[in-house]
Short mmCIF file of C-alpha atoms in Angstrom, two decimals:
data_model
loop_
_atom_site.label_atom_id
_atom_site.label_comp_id
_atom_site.label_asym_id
_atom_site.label_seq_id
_atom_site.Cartn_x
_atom_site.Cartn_y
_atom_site.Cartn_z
CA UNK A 154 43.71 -49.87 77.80
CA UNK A 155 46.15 -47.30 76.78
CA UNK A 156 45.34 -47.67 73.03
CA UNK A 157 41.62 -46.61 74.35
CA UNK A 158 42.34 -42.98 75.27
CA UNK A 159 43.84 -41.72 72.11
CA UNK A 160 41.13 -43.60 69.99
CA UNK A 161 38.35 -42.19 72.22
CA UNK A 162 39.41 -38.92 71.81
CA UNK A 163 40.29 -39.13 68.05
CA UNK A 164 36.54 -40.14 67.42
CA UNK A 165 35.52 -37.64 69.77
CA UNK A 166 37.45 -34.84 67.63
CA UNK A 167 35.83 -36.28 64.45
CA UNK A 168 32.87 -36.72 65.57
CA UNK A 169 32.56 -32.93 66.86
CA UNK A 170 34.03 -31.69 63.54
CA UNK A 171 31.72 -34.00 61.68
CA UNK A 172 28.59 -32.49 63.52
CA UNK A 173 29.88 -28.89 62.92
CA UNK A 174 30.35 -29.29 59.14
CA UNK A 175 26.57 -31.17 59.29
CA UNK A 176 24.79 -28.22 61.36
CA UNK A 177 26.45 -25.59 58.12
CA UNK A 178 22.74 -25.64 56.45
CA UNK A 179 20.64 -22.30 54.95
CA UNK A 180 18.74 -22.25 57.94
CA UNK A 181 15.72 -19.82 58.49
CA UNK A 182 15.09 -19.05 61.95
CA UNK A 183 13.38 -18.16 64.49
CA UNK A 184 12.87 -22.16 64.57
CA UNK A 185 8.79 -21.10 66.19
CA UNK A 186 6.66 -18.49 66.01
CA UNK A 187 2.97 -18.51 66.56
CA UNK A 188 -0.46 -18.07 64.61
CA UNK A 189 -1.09 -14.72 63.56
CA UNK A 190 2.32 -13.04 64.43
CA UNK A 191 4.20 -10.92 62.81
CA UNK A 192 7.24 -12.01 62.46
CA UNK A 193 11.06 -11.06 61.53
CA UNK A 194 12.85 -14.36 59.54
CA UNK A 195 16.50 -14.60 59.42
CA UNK A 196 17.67 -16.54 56.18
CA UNK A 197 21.65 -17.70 57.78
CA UNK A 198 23.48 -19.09 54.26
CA UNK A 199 26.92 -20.60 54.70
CA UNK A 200 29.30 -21.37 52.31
CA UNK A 201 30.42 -24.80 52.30
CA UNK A 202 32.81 -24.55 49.30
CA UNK A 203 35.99 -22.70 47.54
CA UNK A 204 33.60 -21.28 45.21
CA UNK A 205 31.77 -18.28 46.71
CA UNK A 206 27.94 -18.09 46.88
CA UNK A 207 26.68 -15.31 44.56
CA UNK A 208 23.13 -15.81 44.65
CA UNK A 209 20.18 -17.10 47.10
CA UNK A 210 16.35 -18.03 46.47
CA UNK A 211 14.46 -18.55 48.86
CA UNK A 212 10.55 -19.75 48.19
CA UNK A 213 7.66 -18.40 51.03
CA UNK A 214 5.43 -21.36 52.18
CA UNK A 215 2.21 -20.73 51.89
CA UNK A 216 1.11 -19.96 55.30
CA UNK A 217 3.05 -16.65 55.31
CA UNK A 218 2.84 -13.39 54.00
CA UNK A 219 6.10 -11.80 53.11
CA UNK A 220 5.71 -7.96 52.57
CA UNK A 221 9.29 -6.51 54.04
CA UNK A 222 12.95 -7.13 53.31
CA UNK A 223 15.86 -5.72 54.84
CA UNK A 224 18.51 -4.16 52.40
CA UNK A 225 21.39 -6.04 52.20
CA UNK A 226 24.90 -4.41 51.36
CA UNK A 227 26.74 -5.73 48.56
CA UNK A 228 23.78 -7.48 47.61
CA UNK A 229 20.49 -6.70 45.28
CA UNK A 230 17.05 -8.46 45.39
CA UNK A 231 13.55 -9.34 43.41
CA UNK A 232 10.95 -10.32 45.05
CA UNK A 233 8.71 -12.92 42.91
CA UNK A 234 4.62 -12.60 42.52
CA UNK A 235 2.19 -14.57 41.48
CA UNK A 236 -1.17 -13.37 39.95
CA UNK A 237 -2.39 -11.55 42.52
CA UNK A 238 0.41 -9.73 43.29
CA UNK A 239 1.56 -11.88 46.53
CA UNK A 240 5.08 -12.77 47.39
CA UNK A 241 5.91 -16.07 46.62
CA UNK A 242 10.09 -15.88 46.77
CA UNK A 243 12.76 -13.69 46.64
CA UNK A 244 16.03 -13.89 44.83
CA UNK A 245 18.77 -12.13 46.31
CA UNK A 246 21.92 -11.63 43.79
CA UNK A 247 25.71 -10.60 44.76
CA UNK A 248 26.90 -7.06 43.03
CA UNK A 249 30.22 -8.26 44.38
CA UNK A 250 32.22 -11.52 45.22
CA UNK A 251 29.91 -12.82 47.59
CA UNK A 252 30.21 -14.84 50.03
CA UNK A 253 33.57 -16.54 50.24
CA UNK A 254 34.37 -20.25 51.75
CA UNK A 255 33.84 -19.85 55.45
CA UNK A 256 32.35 -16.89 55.40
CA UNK A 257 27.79 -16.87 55.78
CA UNK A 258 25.30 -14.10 55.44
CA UNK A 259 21.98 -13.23 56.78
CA UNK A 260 19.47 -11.97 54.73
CA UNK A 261 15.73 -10.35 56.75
CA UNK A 262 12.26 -10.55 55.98
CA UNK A 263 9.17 -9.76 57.90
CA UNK A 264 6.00 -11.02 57.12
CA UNK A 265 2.64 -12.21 58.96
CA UNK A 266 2.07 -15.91 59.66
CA UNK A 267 -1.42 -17.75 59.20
CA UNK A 268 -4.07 -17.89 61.63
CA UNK A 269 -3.94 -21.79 60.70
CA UNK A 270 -0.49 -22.05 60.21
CA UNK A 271 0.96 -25.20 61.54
CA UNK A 272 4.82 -25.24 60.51
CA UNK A 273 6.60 -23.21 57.35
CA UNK A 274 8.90 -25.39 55.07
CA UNK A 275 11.63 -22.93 53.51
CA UNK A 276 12.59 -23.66 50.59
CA UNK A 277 16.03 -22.57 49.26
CA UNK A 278 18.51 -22.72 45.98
CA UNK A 279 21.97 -21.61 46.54
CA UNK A 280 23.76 -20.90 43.70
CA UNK A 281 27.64 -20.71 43.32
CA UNK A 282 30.50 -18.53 41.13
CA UNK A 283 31.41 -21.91 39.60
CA UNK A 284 27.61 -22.51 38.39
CA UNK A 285 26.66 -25.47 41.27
CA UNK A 286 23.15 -25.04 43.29
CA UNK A 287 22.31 -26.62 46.25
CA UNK A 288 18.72 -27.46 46.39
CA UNK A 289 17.86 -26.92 50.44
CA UNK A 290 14.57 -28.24 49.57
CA UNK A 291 14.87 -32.13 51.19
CA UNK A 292 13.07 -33.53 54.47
CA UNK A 293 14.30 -33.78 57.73
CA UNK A 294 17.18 -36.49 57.26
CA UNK A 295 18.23 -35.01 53.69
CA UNK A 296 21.63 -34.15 53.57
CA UNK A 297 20.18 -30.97 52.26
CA UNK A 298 17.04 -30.72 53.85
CA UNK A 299 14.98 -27.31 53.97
CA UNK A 300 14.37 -25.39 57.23
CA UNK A 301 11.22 -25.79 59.16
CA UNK A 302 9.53 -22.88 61.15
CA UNK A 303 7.73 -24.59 63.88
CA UNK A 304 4.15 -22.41 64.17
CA UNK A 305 2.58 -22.94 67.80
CA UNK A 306 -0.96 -22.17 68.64
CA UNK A 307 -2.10 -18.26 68.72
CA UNK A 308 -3.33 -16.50 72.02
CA UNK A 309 -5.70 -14.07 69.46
CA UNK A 310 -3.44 -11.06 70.23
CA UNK A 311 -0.31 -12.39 69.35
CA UNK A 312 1.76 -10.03 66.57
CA UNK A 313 -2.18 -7.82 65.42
CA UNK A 314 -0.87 -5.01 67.07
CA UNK A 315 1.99 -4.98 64.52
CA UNK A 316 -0.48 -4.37 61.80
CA UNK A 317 0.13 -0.74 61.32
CA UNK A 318 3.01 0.02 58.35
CA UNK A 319 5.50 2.16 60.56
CA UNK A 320 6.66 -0.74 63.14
CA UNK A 321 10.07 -1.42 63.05
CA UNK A 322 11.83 -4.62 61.59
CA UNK A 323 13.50 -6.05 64.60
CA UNK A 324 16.81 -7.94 64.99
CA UNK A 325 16.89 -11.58 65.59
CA UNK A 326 17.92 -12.27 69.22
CA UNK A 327 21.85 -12.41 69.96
CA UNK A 328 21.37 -16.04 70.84
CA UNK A 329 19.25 -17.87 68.27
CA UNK A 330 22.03 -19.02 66.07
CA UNK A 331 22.70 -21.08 69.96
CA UNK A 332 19.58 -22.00 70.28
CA UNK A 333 19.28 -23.63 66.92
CA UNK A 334 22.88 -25.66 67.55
CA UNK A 335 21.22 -26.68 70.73
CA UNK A 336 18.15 -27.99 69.39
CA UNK A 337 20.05 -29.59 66.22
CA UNK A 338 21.10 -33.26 66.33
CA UNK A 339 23.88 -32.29 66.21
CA UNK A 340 24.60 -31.30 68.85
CA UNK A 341 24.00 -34.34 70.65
CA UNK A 342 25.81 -36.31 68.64
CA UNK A 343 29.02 -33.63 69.58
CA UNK A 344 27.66 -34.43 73.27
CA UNK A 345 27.98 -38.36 73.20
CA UNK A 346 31.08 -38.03 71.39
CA UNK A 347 32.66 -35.58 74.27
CA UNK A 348 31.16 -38.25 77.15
CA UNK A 349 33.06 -41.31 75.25
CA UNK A 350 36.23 -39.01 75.40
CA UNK A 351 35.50 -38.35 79.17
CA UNK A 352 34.78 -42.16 80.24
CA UNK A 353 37.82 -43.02 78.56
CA UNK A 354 40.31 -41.10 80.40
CA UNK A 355 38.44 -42.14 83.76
CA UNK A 356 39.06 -45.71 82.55
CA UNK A 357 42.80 -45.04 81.76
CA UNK A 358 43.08 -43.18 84.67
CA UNK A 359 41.67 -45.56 87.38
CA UNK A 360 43.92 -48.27 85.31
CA UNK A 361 47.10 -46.70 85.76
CA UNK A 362 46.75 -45.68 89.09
CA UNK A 363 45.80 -49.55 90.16
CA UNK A 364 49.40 -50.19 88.24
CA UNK A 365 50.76 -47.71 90.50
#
């Protein structure tokens, strides 16, 4: 029984650090919106290697209209059209260093979502100083899967009164980053990890005080 505690709580430490380095994905949040909004969309990158990230594509799904970015310091953009003069992606390029091995960046856009919208698939290519991409562009239970935009039913008001040109590109909310850990699988695999750690040292506990 005593070999139990320090094993529990060595799997619980990898397990945690395992979830953290899994959750380290170019997400796109908010993770829902609704029909017909307009919405702000935070593109979080993250470097996940020595080399620094230098550029970042991201392609619009269909269901949304992109028509604002937020400038970026340090960092340049082009949007991409297609024949009728839509958005279809946007390529955001370093004038520096970029973004260095633990460091991320968030990059805006605001755009209006379908009236038939039912999710948005993101799809991104991150592309490194030492010439490596990461395709972000896999399914749910890819190692690099692309982020999903949940789209709920509209209430017919929703985001139309936004329509105008002058309304202002809002932040995303101080808490969504937490929200998105929450609602990651990750998170629960951190949880189960922490509760075998836990029901260990009862175990060892209740053991050596029956010794005593």
């Amino acid at each position: 029984m005593r070999r139990v505690l320090p094993i529990a709580i060595i799997a619980a430490l990898w397990l945690t650090l395992f979830a953290g380095t899994a959750s380290a994905h170019v997400t796109v949040s908010p993770a829902e919106t609704t029909q017909g909004s307009y919405e702000v969309f935070t593109v979080r990158v993250p470097t996940e290697k020595e080399s620094s990230t230098t550029k970042v594509e991201v392609l619009f799904p269909d269901s949304v209209s992109i028509s604002r970015v937020q400038p970026q310091a340090g960092w340049s953009y082009r949007f991409d059209t297609n024949a009728d003069g839509n958005h279809t992606a946007i390529v955001w390029t370093t004038e520096g260093e970029g973004l260095k091995d633990g460091e991320f960046g968030e990059f805006k856009l605001q755009g209006k979502v379908s009236d038939d919208a039912k999710e948005l698939v993101w799809k991104a290519f991150q592309t490194y100083a030492d010439g490596s991409v990461v395709e972000w562009i896999g399914g749910a239970e890819a190692d690099t899967p692309a982020s999903v935009t949940k789209v709920l039913p509209g209430t017919g008001s929703d985001g139309h009164h936004a329509a105008g040109a002058g309304h202002v590109l809002a932040s995303s909310p101080p808490n969504s980053g937490y929200e998105g850990w929450l609602s990651s699988s990750a998170f629960y695999v951190a949880l189960a990890a922490l509760a075998a750690g836990v029901i260990a040292l009862s175990l060892t506990l209740r053991r050596r005080k029956g010794i005593a």
